[in-house]
XYZ file of C-alpha atoms in Angstrom:
465
model
C -0.201 0.056 0.023
C 1.292 3.356 -0.799
C 2.859 5.404 2.083
C 3.702 8.255 -0.055
C 3.411 11.626 1.414
C 3.339 15.368 -0.026
C 5.595 17.639 1.685
C 3.650 20.856 -0.893
C 0.508 19.286 -1.886
C -1.079 20.845 -4.606
C -4.634 23.080 -3.669
C -7.429 20.879 -2.847
C -9.864 23.685 -4.516
C -12.350 22.236 -6.754
C -13.622 23.855 -9.219
C -18.680 24.444 -8.582
C -18.314 22.003 -11.828
C -16.374 19.190 -10.413
C -18.662 19.559 -7.183
C -21.250 19.361 -8.575
C -20.269 15.788 -10.379
C -18.906 14.511 -7.284
C -22.316 15.858 -5.675
C -24.105 13.278 -8.266
C -22.148 10.523 -8.011
C -22.087 10.913 -4.008
C -25.792 10.860 -4.442
C -25.903 7.328 -6.173
C -23.447 5.567 -3.293
C -25.756 6.679 -1.277
C -28.386 5.388 -2.926
C -27.074 1.695 -3.072
C -26.250 1.967 0.999
C -29.218 3.587 2.197
C -30.822 0.949 -0.614
C -29.425 -2.327 1.659
C -29.970 -0.967 5.479
C -33.619 -0.178 4.812
C -34.480 -2.896 3.269
C -32.912 -5.135 6.221
C -34.789 -3.533 9.322
C -37.880 -3.663 6.623
C -38.082 -7.714 6.606
C -40.765 -8.520 9.407
C -43.298 -6.601 7.812
C -42.554 -7.992 4.709
C -43.036 -11.275 5.898
C -45.884 -10.165 7.526
C -47.302 -9.004 4.041
C -46.596 -11.086 1.395
C -47.232 -14.432 3.783
C -43.447 -15.270 3.279
C -41.699 -18.500 4.712
C -37.867 -17.678 6.575
C -36.577 -19.001 3.593
C -38.342 -17.076 1.065
C -37.638 -14.361 3.103
C -33.358 -15.006 3.090
C -33.601 -15.084 -0.566
C -35.407 -11.334 -0.332
C -31.677 -10.227 0.934
C -29.977 -13.945 -0.926
C -31.322 -12.355 -4.846
C -29.625 -8.698 -4.367
C -26.320 -9.958 -2.999
C -25.753 -12.648 -6.051
C -27.043 -9.920 -8.546
C -24.437 -7.164 -6.688
C -21.573 -9.619 -6.532
C -22.114 -12.136 -9.268
C -21.791 -9.101 -12.115
C -19.445 -6.867 -10.328
C -16.457 -7.300 -12.155
C -18.597 -7.629 -15.456
C -20.059 -4.251 -14.677
C -16.537 -2.700 -13.678
C -15.078 -3.554 -17.417
C -18.366 -2.524 -19.021
C -17.778 0.552 -17.935
C -14.180 0.815 -18.984
C -15.309 -0.618 -22.580
C -18.639 0.929 -23.526
C -18.670 4.448 -21.511
C -18.679 5.234 -17.585
C -21.166 7.772 -18.521
C -23.733 5.586 -20.710
C -23.006 2.721 -17.855
C -23.833 4.922 -14.894
C -26.965 6.562 -16.420
C -28.517 3.513 -17.916
C -28.090 0.837 -14.939
C -29.070 3.971 -13.067
C -32.299 4.121 -14.672
C -32.697 -0.014 -14.383
C -32.699 0.220 -10.757
C -35.055 3.138 -10.421
C -37.377 1.160 -12.357
C -36.925 -2.186 -10.862
C -36.927 -0.533 -7.389
C -40.367 0.739 -7.992
C -41.795 -2.598 -9.269
C -40.513 -4.763 -6.321
C -42.464 -2.046 -4.311
C -45.566 -2.749 -6.310
C -44.982 -6.536 -6.117
C -47.924 -8.307 -5.156
C -46.449 -11.788 -4.255
C -42.698 -12.820 -3.234
C -41.284 -14.327 -5.979
C -41.843 -10.284 -8.224
C -39.959 -9.206 -4.991
C -37.596 -11.512 -5.061
C -36.639 -11.226 -9.257
C -36.825 -7.029 -8.580
C -34.128 -7.487 -5.790
C -31.529 -9.540 -7.862
C -32.570 -7.097 -10.984
C -31.576 -4.283 -8.660
C -28.314 -5.632 -7.415
C -27.034 -6.236 -11.226
C -27.968 -3.010 -11.528
C -25.703 -1.803 -8.684
C -23.241 -4.037 -9.959
C -22.566 -1.847 -13.049
C -23.358 1.589 -11.721
C -21.201 1.049 -8.633
C -17.620 0.646 -9.967
C -18.566 2.727 -13.231
C -19.139 5.948 -11.041
C -16.009 5.151 -8.826
C -14.171 5.155 -12.146
C -15.862 8.640 -13.247
C -14.063 9.399 -10.235
C -10.621 7.875 -10.086
C -10.253 9.350 -14.144
C -11.761 12.550 -13.664
C -9.499 13.977 -10.965
C -6.148 13.763 -11.552
C -3.877 10.978 -9.304
C -3.103 12.814 -5.433
C -4.403 14.851 -3.173
C -7.407 16.073 -4.896
C -8.235 12.494 -6.203
C -7.918 11.432 -2.480
C -10.295 14.408 -1.254
C -13.038 13.413 -3.754
C -12.812 9.487 -2.840
C -12.649 10.674 0.793
C -16.062 12.206 0.194
C -17.707 9.528 -1.520
C -16.405 6.752 0.359
C -17.665 8.810 3.487
C -20.980 8.872 2.227
C -21.059 5.174 0.964
C -20.860 4.450 5.002
C -23.139 7.864 6.028
C -26.265 6.032 3.058
C -25.549 2.869 5.182
C -26.229 4.493 9.089
C -28.594 6.603 8.107
C -30.673 3.953 5.794
C -30.632 1.751 9.179
C -32.942 4.401 10.431
C -34.650 5.458 7.276
C -35.538 1.800 7.010
C -37.137 1.853 10.540
C -39.420 4.817 9.908
C -40.752 3.971 6.430
C -41.229 0.347 7.833
C -43.450 1.576 10.701
C -45.344 3.216 7.872
C -45.486 0.708 5.111
C -42.838 -1.621 3.740
C -43.787 -0.597 0.123
C -42.279 2.778 0.487
C -38.717 1.025 1.751
C -38.871 0.564 -2.074
C -40.441 3.887 -3.359
C -37.753 5.743 -1.278
C -34.689 4.950 -3.508
C -36.663 5.128 -7.219
C -37.882 8.719 -6.276
C -33.729 9.487 -5.104
C -33.104 7.583 -8.030
C -34.853 9.453 -10.159
C -33.500 12.467 -8.852
C -29.978 11.578 -9.265
C -30.691 10.746 -12.579
C -32.255 13.834 -13.548
C -29.428 15.781 -12.003
C -26.149 13.092 -13.609
C -27.555 13.907 -17.174
C -26.067 17.535 -17.325
C -23.574 17.215 -14.272
C -21.719 14.166 -15.733
C -19.448 14.954 -18.489
C -19.157 12.278 -21.630
C -15.547 11.308 -21.883
C -14.004 10.209 -25.492
C -14.929 6.183 -26.074
C -12.413 3.517 -26.447
C -11.660 2.562 -30.496
C -14.006 0.352 -31.620
C -11.421 -2.427 -31.744
C -11.212 -2.065 -28.284
C -14.297 -2.280 -27.174
C -15.189 -6.330 -27.420
C -16.350 -7.941 -24.303
C -14.978 -11.480 -23.328
C -17.927 -13.060 -22.729
C -16.467 -16.458 -21.929
C -14.593 -15.175 -19.540
C -17.399 -12.596 -18.352
C -19.793 -16.082 -18.218
C -17.363 -17.729 -16.171
C -16.479 -15.437 -13.835
C -20.247 -14.388 -13.005
C -21.322 -17.951 -12.784
C -18.181 -18.784 -10.498
C -18.836 -15.313 -8.386
C -22.488 -16.480 -7.609
C -21.740 -20.353 -6.635
C -19.662 -18.973 -4.597
C -20.989 -15.984 -2.743
C -24.347 -18.552 -2.976
C -22.241 -21.157 -1.126
C -21.483 -19.308 1.893
C -24.603 -16.650 1.950
C -26.577 -20.276 2.759
C -24.335 -22.513 3.953
C -25.687 -21.927 7.788
C -29.191 -22.904 6.147
C -28.373 -25.890 3.706
C -26.332 -29.267 4.053
C -22.530 -29.534 3.977
C -22.848 -31.277 0.879
C -24.892 -28.776 -1.299
C -22.493 -25.919 0.439
C -19.325 -27.687 -0.494
C -20.413 -29.034 -3.702
C -21.528 -24.984 -4.962
C -17.990 -24.049 -3.523
C -16.369 -26.469 -5.618
C -18.023 -26.150 -8.541
C -17.248 -22.316 -8.133
C -13.389 -22.842 -7.409
C -13.444 -24.870 -10.436
C -14.618 -22.309 -12.773
C -12.049 -19.435 -11.421
C -9.717 -21.810 -12.466
C -10.966 -21.845 -16.061
C -11.648 -18.371 -16.397
C -7.556 -18.106 -15.957
C -6.982 -20.468 -18.768
C -9.680 -18.618 -20.157
C -7.880 -15.388 -19.912
C -4.481 -16.234 -20.166
C -5.148 -17.340 -23.931
C -7.905 -14.045 -24.588
C -6.802 -11.293 -27.067
C -9.450 -9.186 -24.972
C -9.410 -10.773 -21.634
C -12.208 -9.499 -19.243
C -9.408 -9.125 -16.842
C -5.759 -8.068 -17.684
C -4.394 -11.170 -14.887
C -1.107 -8.852 -15.456
C -3.216 -6.436 -12.646
C -2.802 -8.792 -10.123
C 1.160 -8.076 -9.754
C 0.632 -4.895 -8.055
C 1.114 -6.216 -4.496
C -0.825 -2.381 -3.167
C -3.808 -3.690 -4.811
C -3.898 -7.015 -3.770
C -3.402 -6.070 -0.287
C -6.034 -3.407 -0.502
C -8.632 -6.205 -1.659
C -7.690 -8.405 0.552
C -7.601 -6.213 3.737
C -10.859 -4.896 2.544
C -12.242 -8.326 2.321
C -11.677 -8.874 5.461
C -12.713 -5.576 6.868
C -15.987 -6.445 5.268
C -16.550 -9.684 6.421
C -15.477 -8.077 10.580
C -18.089 -5.383 10.000
C -21.082 -7.293 8.398
C -20.074 -10.381 11.237
C -20.815 -7.735 13.665
C -23.366 -6.085 12.670
C -25.384 -9.037 12.822
C -24.370 -10.301 15.457
C -25.096 -6.645 17.536
C -29.006 -6.629 15.697
C -29.944 -10.158 16.927
C -28.393 -9.088 20.140
C -30.076 -6.223 20.866
C -33.250 -7.518 19.506
C -33.635 -10.989 20.450
C -31.901 -10.782 23.826
C -32.906 -7.127 25.150
C -36.178 -7.412 22.964
C -35.215 -3.615 21.282
C -37.254 -2.374 18.285
C -35.817 -2.223 15.316
C -36.074 1.832 15.202
C -34.293 1.920 18.891
C -31.273 -0.900 17.112
C -31.198 1.336 14.185
C -30.861 4.400 16.606
C -27.904 2.643 18.912
C -25.773 1.539 15.518
C -26.098 4.922 14.152
C -22.760 6.458 15.877
C -21.488 4.332 13.537
C -22.725 6.660 10.894
C -19.793 9.412 12.073
C -17.301 8.267 9.049
C -20.016 10.232 7.108
C -18.321 13.516 8.879
C -14.183 12.683 9.438
C -13.770 10.822 6.133
C -14.371 13.829 4.171
C -13.036 16.566 6.742
C -10.149 14.706 9.028
C -9.140 12.167 6.568
C -8.000 13.859 3.979
C -5.345 15.684 6.454
C -4.364 12.212 7.805
C -3.044 10.859 4.461
C -1.436 13.554 3.313
C 0.787 13.480 6.702
C 1.272 10.124 7.271
C 0.469 8.266 4.289
C -2.556 5.579 3.085
C -0.769 3.274 4.917
C -0.423 4.099 8.053
C -4.269 5.485 8.240
C -5.528 2.619 7.156
C -3.659 0.086 9.544
C -4.669 2.739 12.430
C -8.834 1.947 11.013
C -8.246 -1.413 10.864
C -7.002 -1.282 14.742
C -9.779 0.777 15.604
C -12.048 -1.623 14.346
C -10.094 -4.546 16.550
C -10.192 -2.664 19.419
C -14.279 -1.776 19.025
C -15.071 -5.637 18.564
C -13.421 -6.598 21.928
C -14.702 -4.010 23.726
C -18.780 -5.755 22.748
C -17.077 -9.046 24.578
C -18.877 -7.687 27.722
C -22.332 -7.813 26.853
C -24.854 -8.808 29.128
C -28.480 -9.085 29.825
C -28.857 -5.715 31.350
C -25.370 -3.921 29.548
C -26.693 -0.145 28.648
C -26.597 1.315 25.885
C -23.410 4.035 27.231
C -21.744 0.704 27.602
C -21.934 0.244 24.389
C -21.300 3.457 22.245
C -17.692 3.262 22.334
C -17.616 0.158 20.242
C -20.208 1.757 17.690
C -18.129 5.012 17.601
C -14.557 3.449 17.402
C -16.262 1.661 14.465
C -17.478 5.043 13.148
C -13.688 6.002 13.147
C -11.949 2.877 11.970
C -14.197 2.867 9.063
C -13.332 6.731 8.433
C -9.643 5.500 8.480
C -9.330 2.850 6.625
C -12.079 2.461 3.954
C -11.784 5.566 2.192
C -7.821 4.866 2.048
C -8.541 1.534 0.844
C -10.312 2.367 -2.257
C -7.064 4.747 -2.844
C -4.685 2.403 -2.385
C -7.041 -0.150 -4.897
C -7.466 2.835 -7.437
C -4.233 4.182 -7.440
C -1.564 3.267 -10.171
C -3.697 1.620 -12.292
C -4.272 2.653 -16.062
C -7.016 4.691 -17.094
C -8.371 1.983 -19.501
C -8.431 -0.490 -16.065
C -10.380 1.779 -13.636
C -13.278 0.194 -13.690
C -12.355 -2.800 -13.413
C -9.779 -1.778 -10.364
C -13.578 -0.425 -8.508
C -15.184 -4.210 -9.903
C -12.847 -6.139 -8.194
C -12.640 -3.415 -4.601
C -16.395 -4.296 -4.828
C -16.135 -7.232 -5.605
C -13.893 -8.009 -2.537
C -16.309 -5.877 0.028
C -19.196 -7.843 -1.038
C -17.730 -11.595 -0.861
C -16.514 -10.664 2.534
C -19.965 -9.640 4.148
C -20.644 -12.806 2.379
C -18.172 -14.863 4.546
C -19.140 -12.793 7.460
C -22.452 -13.293 7.770
C -22.149 -16.692 6.944
C -19.642 -17.714 9.568
C -21.552 -15.856 11.942
C -24.523 -17.690 11.548
C -22.633 -20.845 11.764
C -20.788 -20.085 14.963
C -24.328 -18.553 16.704
C -26.537 -21.551 15.143
C -23.699 -23.974 16.923
C -24.065 -22.624 20.032
C -27.700 -21.657 20.656
C -28.555 -25.030 20.003
C -27.611 -26.001 23.560
C -29.422 -22.584 24.608
C -27.321 -20.223 25.238
C -28.427 -17.986 23.015
C -26.334 -15.168 24.845
C -23.422 -16.877 24.964
C -23.839 -17.711 21.370
C -23.551 -13.995 20.233
C -20.817 -13.624 22.576
C -18.665 -16.385 20.778
C -19.679 -15.104 17.450
C -17.920 -12.258 18.011
C -14.918 -14.174 17.562
C -15.302 -13.980 13.284
C -15.221 -10.404 13.435
C -12.441 -9.856 16.358
C -10.173 -12.710 13.996
C -11.265 -10.615 10.398
C -10.111 -7.878 11.820
C -7.179 -9.239 13.595
C -5.941 -10.750 10.179
C -6.959 -7.569 8.335
C -4.097 -6.047 10.250
C -1.511 -8.498 9.420
C -2.151 -7.967 5.436
C -2.087 -3.940 6.375
C 1.438 -4.359 8.357
C 2.934 -5.872 5.331
C 2.008 -2.805 3.075
C 3.595 -0.534 6.225
C 7.016 -2.621 5.716
C 7.247 -2.411 1.791
C 6.788 1.604 2.246
C 9.176 1.741 5.465
C 11.596 -0.809 3.271
C 11.292 1.555 -0.119
């Protein structure tokens, strides 16, 4: 990971036009964040209205995860090949339509189908939006500032989405889907004039590696599905999905080596900072989503808190929406990305450890340090990881770099949720529900500790240079 510091940084001032473009792109990533978070807290209301079984209800989330994780690499590369603005606007429109259709769903299968297509749309527009930023701002302090504002908005959207979801679900769960559709319409109207068109790649370079795209999409979907459903199906089914997914990954590598226009140029993985950023991002995401799952269940099932009370309890994590664009750029300029990332990962590890003493009557004041320190950790780690994962990558592969990073985040989330669920189920079967949640905290703690180790290697490399 880069540790370059800037003794005389250029001015961070951006033009009003640049701020307008960044505002629109931040709106889109905010939309993606609240969309996921709001639906999570609305699941009980959806089950009651549509009469869904527990398995069907799980697919409301799983369908989005499959579409989002499975198509992210293809979506990122499509943005590079067919125009980032074009892909962003087109798939934002698709997201708008399917969100509205999901809100109108009268049957469970209709909602599940809408969620899958929404996931695919997000898988294209998210890396497209990130690559518009990385190709519109020159590498250095201006791009870093833009990326930190962008990443802070993403995390802030997720935190705020928990509260908005609780409020909207209390009125009618369908507004949890209608609200993102309305926001998507506003963003789309603003994006048309504010996001400039970029020169298209030459026609002979605009060839999508279809064989590679189909293979890696199927592979990622099987891997995510195998991990995400591990706690709900038999071990044989899980093993079959994972083995088949890994076999398809191996086949994908063979295809890419032989392809004249590969979907993923394998040489991109020769960048050690990029690989470390993706691996640290996977572990960081897995730790957070595992912890969030544990904390929500503890507060609602053990303590009997409402979904709105739980959402408000987690709101402090959204502190990074303020810290990321204000404090983090100064820290990055002074200490470099690697040191700031390491500090963020250490803060995350500390926050999870502080949650270990939870009991039947733990007051919120005792939980607050975990929530606020976790918000600080996001401010320090998430944005700089995005910077490192895209720094030094050729402009023609910025969409691919974004797709790789978001795939890592998504797969990490699936791993963290599956591992936490497996531990909770295993211990809770013995009749100790509180003990199950305490034991499951080993998952985010271990993942955060591994992320610290990975990040420390980057610090050592930077010091050696």
